[in-house]
PDB file of C-alpha atoms and ligand atoms in Angstrom:
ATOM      1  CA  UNK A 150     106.386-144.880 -83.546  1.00  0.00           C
ATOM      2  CA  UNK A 151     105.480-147.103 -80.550  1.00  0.00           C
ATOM      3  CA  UNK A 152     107.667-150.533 -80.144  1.00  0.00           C
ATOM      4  CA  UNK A 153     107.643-153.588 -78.054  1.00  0.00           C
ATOM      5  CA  UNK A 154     111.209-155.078 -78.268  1.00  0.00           C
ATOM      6  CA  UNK A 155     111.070-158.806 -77.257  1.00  0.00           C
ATOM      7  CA  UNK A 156     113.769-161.054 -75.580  1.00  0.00           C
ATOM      8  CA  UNK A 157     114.918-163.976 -74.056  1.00  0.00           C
ATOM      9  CA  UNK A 158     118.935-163.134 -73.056  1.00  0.00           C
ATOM     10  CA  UNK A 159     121.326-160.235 -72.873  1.00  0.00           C
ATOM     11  CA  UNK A 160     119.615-157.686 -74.650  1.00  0.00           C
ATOM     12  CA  UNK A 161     122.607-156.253 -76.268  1.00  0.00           C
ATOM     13  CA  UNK A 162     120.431-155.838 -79.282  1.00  0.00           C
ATOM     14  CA  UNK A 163     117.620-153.959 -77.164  1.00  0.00           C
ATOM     15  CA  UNK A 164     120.423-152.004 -75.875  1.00  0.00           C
ATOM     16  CA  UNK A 165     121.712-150.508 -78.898  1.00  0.00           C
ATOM     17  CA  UNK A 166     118.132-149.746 -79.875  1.00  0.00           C
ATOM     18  CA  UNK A 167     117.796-147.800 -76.325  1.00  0.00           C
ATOM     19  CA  UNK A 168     121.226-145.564 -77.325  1.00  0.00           C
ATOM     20  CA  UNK A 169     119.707-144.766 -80.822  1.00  0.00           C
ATOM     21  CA  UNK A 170     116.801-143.759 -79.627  1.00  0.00           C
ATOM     22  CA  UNK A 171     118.666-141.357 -76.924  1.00  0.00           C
ATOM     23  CA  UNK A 172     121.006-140.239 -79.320  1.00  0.00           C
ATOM     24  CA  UNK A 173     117.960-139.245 -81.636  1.00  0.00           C
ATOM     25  CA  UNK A 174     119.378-141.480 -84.335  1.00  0.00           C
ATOM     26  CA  UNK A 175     115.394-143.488 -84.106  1.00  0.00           C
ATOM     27  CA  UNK A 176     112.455-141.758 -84.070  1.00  0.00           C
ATOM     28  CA  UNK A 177     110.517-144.313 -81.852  1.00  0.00           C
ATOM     29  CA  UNK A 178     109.637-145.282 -78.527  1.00  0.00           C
ATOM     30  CA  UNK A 179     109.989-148.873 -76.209  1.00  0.00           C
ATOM     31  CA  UNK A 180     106.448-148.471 -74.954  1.00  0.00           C
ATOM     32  CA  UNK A 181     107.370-152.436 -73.709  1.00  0.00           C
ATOM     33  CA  UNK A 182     110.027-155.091 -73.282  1.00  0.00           C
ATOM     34  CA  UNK A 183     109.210-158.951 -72.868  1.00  0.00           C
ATOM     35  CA  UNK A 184     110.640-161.798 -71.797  1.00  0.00           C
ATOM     36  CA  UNK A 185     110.273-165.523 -71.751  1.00  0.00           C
ATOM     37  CA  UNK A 186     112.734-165.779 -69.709  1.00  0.00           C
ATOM     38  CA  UNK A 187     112.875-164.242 -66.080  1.00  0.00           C
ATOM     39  CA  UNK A 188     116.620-163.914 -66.143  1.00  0.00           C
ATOM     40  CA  UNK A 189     117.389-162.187 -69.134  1.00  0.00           C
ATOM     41  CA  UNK A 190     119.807-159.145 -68.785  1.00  0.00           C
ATOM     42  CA  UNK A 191     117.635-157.306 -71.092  1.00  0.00           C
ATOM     43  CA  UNK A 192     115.018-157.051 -68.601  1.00  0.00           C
ATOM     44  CA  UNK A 193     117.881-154.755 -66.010  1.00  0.00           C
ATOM     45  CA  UNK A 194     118.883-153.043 -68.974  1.00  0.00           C
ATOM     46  CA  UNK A 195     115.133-151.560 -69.280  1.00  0.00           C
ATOM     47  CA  UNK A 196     114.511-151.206 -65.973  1.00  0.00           C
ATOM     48  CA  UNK A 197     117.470-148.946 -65.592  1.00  0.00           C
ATOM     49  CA  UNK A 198     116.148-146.671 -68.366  1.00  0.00           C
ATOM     50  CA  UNK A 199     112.773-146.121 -66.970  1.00  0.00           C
ATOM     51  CA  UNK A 200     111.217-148.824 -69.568  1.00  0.00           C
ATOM     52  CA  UNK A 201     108.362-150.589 -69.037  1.00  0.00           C
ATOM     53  CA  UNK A 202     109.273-154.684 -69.230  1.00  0.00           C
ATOM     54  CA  UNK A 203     107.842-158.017 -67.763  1.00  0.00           C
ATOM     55  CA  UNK A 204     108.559-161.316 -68.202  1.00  0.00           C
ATOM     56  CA  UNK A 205     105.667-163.562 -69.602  1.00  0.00           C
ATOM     57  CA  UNK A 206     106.413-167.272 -68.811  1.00  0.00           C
ATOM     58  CA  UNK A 207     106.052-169.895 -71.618  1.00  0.00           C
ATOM     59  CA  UNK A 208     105.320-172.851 -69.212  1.00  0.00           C
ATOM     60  CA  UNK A 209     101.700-174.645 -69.584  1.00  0.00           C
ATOM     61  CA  UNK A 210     101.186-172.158 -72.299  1.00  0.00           C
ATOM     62  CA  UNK A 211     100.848-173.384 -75.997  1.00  0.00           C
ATOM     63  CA  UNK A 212     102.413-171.244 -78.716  1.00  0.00           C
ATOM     64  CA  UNK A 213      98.655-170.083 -79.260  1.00  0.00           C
ATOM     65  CA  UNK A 214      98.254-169.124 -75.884  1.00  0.00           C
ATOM     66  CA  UNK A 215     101.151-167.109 -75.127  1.00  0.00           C
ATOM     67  CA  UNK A 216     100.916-165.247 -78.691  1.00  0.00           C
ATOM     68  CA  UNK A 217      97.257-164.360 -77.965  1.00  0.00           C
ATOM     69  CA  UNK A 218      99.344-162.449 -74.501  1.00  0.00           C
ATOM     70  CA  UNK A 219     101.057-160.793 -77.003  1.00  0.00           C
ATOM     71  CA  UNK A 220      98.786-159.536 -78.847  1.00  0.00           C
ATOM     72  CA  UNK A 221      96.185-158.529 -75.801  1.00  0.00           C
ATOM     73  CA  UNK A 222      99.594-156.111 -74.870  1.00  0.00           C
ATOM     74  CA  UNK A 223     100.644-154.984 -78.710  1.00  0.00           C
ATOM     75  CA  UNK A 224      97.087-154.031 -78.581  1.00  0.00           C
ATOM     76  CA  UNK A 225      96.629-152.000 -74.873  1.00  0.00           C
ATOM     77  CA  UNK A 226      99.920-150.173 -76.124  1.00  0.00           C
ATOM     78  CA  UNK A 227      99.172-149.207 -79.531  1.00  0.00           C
ATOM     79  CA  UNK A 228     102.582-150.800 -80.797  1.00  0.00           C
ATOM     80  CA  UNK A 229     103.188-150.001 -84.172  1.00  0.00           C
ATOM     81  CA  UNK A 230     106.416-152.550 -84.830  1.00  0.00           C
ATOM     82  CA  UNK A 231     107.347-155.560 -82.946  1.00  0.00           C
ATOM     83  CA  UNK A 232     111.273-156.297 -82.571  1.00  0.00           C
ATOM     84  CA  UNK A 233     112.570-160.188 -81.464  1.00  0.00           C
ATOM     85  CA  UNK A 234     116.066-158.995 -80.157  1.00  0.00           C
ATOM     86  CA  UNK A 235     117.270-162.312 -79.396  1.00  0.00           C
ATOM     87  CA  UNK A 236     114.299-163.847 -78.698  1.00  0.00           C
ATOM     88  CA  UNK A 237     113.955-167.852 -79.185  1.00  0.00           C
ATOM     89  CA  UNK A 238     110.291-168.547 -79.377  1.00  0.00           C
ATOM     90  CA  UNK A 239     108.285-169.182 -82.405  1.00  0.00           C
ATOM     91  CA  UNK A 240     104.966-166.500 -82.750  1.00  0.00           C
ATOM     92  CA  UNK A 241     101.983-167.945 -83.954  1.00  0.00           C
ATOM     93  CA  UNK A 242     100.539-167.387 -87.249  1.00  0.00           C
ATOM     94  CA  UNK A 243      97.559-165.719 -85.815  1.00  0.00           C
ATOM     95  CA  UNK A 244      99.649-162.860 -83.955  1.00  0.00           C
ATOM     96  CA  UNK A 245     101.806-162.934 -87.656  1.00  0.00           C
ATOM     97  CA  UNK A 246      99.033-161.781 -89.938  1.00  0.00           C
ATOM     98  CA  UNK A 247      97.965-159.397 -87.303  1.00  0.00           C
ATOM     99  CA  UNK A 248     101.532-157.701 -87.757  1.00  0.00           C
ATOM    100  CA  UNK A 249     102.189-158.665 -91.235  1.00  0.00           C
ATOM    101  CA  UNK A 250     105.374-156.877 -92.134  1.00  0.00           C
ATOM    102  CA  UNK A 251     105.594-155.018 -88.950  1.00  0.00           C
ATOM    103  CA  UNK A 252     107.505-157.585 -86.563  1.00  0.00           C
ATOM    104  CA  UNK A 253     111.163-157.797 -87.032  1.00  0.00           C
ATOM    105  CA  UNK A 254     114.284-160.020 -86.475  1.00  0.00           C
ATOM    106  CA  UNK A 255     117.774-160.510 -86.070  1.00  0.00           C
ATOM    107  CA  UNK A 256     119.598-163.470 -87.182  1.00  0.00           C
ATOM    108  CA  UNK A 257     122.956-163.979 -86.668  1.00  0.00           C
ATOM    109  CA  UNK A 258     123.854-165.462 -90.256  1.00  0.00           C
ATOM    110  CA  UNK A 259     123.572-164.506 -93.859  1.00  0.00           C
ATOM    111  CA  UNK A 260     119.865-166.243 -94.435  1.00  0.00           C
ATOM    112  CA  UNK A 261     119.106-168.895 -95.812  1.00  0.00           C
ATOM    113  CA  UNK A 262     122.265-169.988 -94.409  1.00  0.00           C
ATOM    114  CA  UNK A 263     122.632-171.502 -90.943  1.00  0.00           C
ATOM    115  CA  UNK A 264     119.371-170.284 -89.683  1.00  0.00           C
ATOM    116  CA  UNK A 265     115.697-172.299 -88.868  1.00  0.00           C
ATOM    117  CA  UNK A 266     114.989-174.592 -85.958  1.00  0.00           C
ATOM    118  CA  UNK A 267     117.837-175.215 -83.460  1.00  0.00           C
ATOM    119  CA  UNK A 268     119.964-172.445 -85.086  1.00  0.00           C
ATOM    120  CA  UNK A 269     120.413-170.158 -82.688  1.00  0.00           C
ATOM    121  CA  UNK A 270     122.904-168.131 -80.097  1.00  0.00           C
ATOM    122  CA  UNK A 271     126.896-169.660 -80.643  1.00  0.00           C
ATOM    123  CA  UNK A 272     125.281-172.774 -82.494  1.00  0.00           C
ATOM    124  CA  UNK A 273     125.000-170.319 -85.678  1.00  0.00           C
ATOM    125  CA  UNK A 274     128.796-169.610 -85.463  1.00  0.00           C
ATOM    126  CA  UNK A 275     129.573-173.235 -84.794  1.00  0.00           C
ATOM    127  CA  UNK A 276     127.649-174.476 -87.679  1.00  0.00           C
ATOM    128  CA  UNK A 277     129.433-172.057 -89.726  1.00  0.00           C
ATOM    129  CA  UNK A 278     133.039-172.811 -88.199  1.00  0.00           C
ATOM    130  CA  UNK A 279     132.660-176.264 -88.823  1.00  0.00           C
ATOM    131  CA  UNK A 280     131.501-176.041 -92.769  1.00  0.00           C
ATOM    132  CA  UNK A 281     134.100-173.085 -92.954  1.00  0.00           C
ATOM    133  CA  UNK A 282     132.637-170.523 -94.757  1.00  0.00           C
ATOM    134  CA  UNK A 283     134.437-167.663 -95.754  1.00  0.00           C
ATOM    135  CA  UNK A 284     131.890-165.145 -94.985  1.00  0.00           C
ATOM    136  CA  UNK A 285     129.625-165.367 -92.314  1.00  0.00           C
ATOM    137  CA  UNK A 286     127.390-162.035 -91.238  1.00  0.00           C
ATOM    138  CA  UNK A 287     123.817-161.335 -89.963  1.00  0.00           C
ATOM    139  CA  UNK A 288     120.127-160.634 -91.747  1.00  0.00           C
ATOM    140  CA  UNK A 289     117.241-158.760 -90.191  1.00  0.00           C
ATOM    141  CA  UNK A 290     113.942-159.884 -91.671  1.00  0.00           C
ATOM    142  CA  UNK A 291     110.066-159.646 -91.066  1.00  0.00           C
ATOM    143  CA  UNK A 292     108.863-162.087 -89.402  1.00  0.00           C
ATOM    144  CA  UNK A 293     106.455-164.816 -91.015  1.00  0.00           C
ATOM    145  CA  UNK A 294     104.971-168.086 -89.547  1.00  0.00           C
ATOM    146  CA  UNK A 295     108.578-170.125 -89.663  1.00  0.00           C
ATOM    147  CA  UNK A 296     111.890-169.464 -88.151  1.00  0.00           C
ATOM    148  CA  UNK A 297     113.741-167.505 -90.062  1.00  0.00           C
ATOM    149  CA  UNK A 298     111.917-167.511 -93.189  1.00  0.00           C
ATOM    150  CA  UNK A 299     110.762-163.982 -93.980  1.00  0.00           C
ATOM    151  CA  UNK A 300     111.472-161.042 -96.213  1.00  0.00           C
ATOM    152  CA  UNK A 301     114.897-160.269 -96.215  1.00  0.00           C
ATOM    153  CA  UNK A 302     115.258-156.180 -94.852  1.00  0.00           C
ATOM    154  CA  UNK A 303     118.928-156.101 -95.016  1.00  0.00           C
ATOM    155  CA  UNK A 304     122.076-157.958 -94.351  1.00  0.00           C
ATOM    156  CA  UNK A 305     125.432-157.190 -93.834  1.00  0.00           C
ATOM    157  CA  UNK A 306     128.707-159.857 -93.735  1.00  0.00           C
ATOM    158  CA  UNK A 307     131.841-160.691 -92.000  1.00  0.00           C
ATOM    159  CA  UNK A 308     135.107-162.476 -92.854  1.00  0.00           C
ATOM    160  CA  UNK A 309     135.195-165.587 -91.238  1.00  0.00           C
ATOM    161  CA  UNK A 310     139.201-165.642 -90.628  1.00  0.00           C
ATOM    162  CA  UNK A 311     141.562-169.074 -90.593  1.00  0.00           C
ATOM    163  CA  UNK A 312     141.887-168.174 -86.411  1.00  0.00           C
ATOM    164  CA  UNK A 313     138.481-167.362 -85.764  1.00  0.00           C
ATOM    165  CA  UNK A 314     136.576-169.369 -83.505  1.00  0.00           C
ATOM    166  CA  UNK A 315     133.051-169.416 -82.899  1.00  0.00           C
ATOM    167  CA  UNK A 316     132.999-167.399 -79.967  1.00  0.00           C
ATOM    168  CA  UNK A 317     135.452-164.864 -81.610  1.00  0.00           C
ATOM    169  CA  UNK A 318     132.846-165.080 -84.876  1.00  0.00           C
ATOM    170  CA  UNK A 319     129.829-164.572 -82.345  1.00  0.00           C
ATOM    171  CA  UNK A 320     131.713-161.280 -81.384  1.00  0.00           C
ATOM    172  CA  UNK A 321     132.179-159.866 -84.774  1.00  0.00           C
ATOM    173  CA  UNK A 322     128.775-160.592 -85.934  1.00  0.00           C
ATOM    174  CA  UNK A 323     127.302-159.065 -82.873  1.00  0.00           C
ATOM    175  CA  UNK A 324     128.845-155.746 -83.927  1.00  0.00           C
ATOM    176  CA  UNK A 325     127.187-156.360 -87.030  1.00  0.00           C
ATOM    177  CA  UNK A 326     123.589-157.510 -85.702  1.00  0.00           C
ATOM    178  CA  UNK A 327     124.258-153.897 -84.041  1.00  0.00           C
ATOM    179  CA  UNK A 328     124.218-151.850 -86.824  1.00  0.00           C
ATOM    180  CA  UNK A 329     121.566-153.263 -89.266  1.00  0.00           C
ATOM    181  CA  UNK A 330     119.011-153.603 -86.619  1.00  0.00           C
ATOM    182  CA  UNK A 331     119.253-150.054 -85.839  1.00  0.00           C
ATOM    183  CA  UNK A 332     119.533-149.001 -89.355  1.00  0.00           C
ATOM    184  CA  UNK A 333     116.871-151.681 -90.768  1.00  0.00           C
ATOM    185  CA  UNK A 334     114.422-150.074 -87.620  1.00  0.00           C
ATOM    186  CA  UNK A 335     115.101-146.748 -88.557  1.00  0.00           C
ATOM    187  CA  UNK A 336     113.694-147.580 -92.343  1.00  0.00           C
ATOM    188  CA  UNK A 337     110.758-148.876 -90.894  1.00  0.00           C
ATOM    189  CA  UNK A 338     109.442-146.516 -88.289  1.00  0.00           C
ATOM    190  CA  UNK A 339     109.907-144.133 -91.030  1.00  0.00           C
ATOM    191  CA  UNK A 340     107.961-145.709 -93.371  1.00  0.00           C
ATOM    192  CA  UNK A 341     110.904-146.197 -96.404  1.00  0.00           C
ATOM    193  CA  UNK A 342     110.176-150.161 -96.855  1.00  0.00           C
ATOM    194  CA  UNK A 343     107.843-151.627 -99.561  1.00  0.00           C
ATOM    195  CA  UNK A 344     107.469-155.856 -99.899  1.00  0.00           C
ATOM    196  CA  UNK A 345     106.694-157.377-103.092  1.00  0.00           C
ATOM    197  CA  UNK A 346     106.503-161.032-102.999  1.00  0.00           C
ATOM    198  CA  UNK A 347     109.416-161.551-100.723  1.00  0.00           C
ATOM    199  CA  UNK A 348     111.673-158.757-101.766  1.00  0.00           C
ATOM    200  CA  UNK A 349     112.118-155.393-100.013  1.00  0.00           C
ATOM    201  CA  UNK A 350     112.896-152.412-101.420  1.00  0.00           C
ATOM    202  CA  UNK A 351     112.944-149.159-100.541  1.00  0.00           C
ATOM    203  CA  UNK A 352     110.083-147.059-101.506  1.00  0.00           C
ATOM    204  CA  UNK A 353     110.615-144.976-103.830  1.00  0.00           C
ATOM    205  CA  UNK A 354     112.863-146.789-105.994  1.00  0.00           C
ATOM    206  CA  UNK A 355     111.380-148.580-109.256  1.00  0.00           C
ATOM    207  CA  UNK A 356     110.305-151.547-108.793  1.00  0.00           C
TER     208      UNK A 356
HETATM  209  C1  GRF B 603     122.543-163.386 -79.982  1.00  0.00           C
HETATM  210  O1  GRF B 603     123.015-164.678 -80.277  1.00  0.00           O
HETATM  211  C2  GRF B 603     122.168-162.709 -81.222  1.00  0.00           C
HETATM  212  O2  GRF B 603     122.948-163.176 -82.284  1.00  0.00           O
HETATM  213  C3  GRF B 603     120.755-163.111 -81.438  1.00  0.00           C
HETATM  214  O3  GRF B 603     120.205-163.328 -80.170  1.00  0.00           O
HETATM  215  C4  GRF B 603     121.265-163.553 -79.236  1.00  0.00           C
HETATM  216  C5  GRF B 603     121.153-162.679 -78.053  1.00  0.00           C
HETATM  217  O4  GRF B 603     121.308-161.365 -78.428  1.00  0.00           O
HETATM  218  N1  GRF B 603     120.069-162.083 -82.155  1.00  0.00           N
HETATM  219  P1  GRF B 603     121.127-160.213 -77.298  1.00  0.00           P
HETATM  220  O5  GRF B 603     122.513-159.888 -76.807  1.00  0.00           O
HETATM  221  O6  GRF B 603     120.267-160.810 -76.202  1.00  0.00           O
HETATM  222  O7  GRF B 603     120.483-159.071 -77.994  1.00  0.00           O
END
């Protein structure tokens, strides 16, 4: 399966779907990586594996516009599924329906908690410091026209502990984001996920 894997920081996330894919774990390929931002990590980390990348500047471009880029590229490269690793812009509803259930993302909390508009990076982990909650964790989803609002893929949590901080929280959830991304991408490139209404199940299993 061909994926575009889109970013706007470190690209830890992109990275650990680069290793899974070398280590055979995913049966898929980073035809692309994007960026919004010109000085995100991620865009070294594909360059150093060979992987085709650019950075695609948001400035005097509406959400509209810079979807319809998108697209023009999902389209030239045949992409199959779209991944948001740590990417912070919103896709338009347009370049949504077009990939209905086949653009992913990572969220660094247990949805619907601490997550929409302004929730994002070490504000999650702050947000959840400061209501202390006991668990804390991270959701992929599919992506629909909101932030943070679509079908739930999977989620995994963490212990938020009496000495954590949120930079210490941002760490364990990371390790987290890690694992269901790659395991959540895996299910999807091949083909195991069904949607009904806004549950996902595996196929296979009764409804
Ligand atoms: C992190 O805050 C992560 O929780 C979220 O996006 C941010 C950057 O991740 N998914 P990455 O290291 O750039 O993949």
């Amino acid at each position: 399966k061909k994926i575009a894997v889109l970013i706007s920081g470190s690209g830890t996330n992109l990275q650990v779907i680069i290793d899974a894919i070398l280590q055979k774990k995913l049966n898929a390929e980073i035809k692309i990586v994007i960026s919004n931002n010109k000085d995100a990590y991620g865009l070294v980390r594909a360059e150093k594996q060979g992987i085709k990348n650019m950075f695609i500047s948001t400035r005097d471009l509406t959400c509209e516009e810079y979807s319809e880029k998108l697209l023009e590229i999902f389209n030239k490269e045949e992409i199959d599924f779209v991944v948001l690793a740590g990417f912070l812009k919103i896709l338009s509803k347009d370049l949504v329906m077009q990939y209905k259930n086949r653009i992913i993302n990572i969220h660094p909390s247990l949805i619907p908690s601490f997550c929409g508009k302004g929730y994002y990076g070490i504000k999650v982990h702050e947000k959840a410091i400061e209501y202390g909650v006991k668990v804390t964790g991270a959701t992929v989803h599919f992506v629909d026209e909101n932030a943070d609002t679509g079908p739930i893929i999977e989620q995994r949590a963490v212990d938020v502990d009496d000495f954590d901080t949120a930079k210490s929280l941002q760490q364990k959830v990371l390790v987290i984001e890690h694992e269901i991304l790659v395991s959540s991408l895996k299910k999807l490139c091949n083909d195991e996920l069904k949607v009904i209404g806004r549950r996902v199940i595996k196929k296979g299993d009764k409804d």
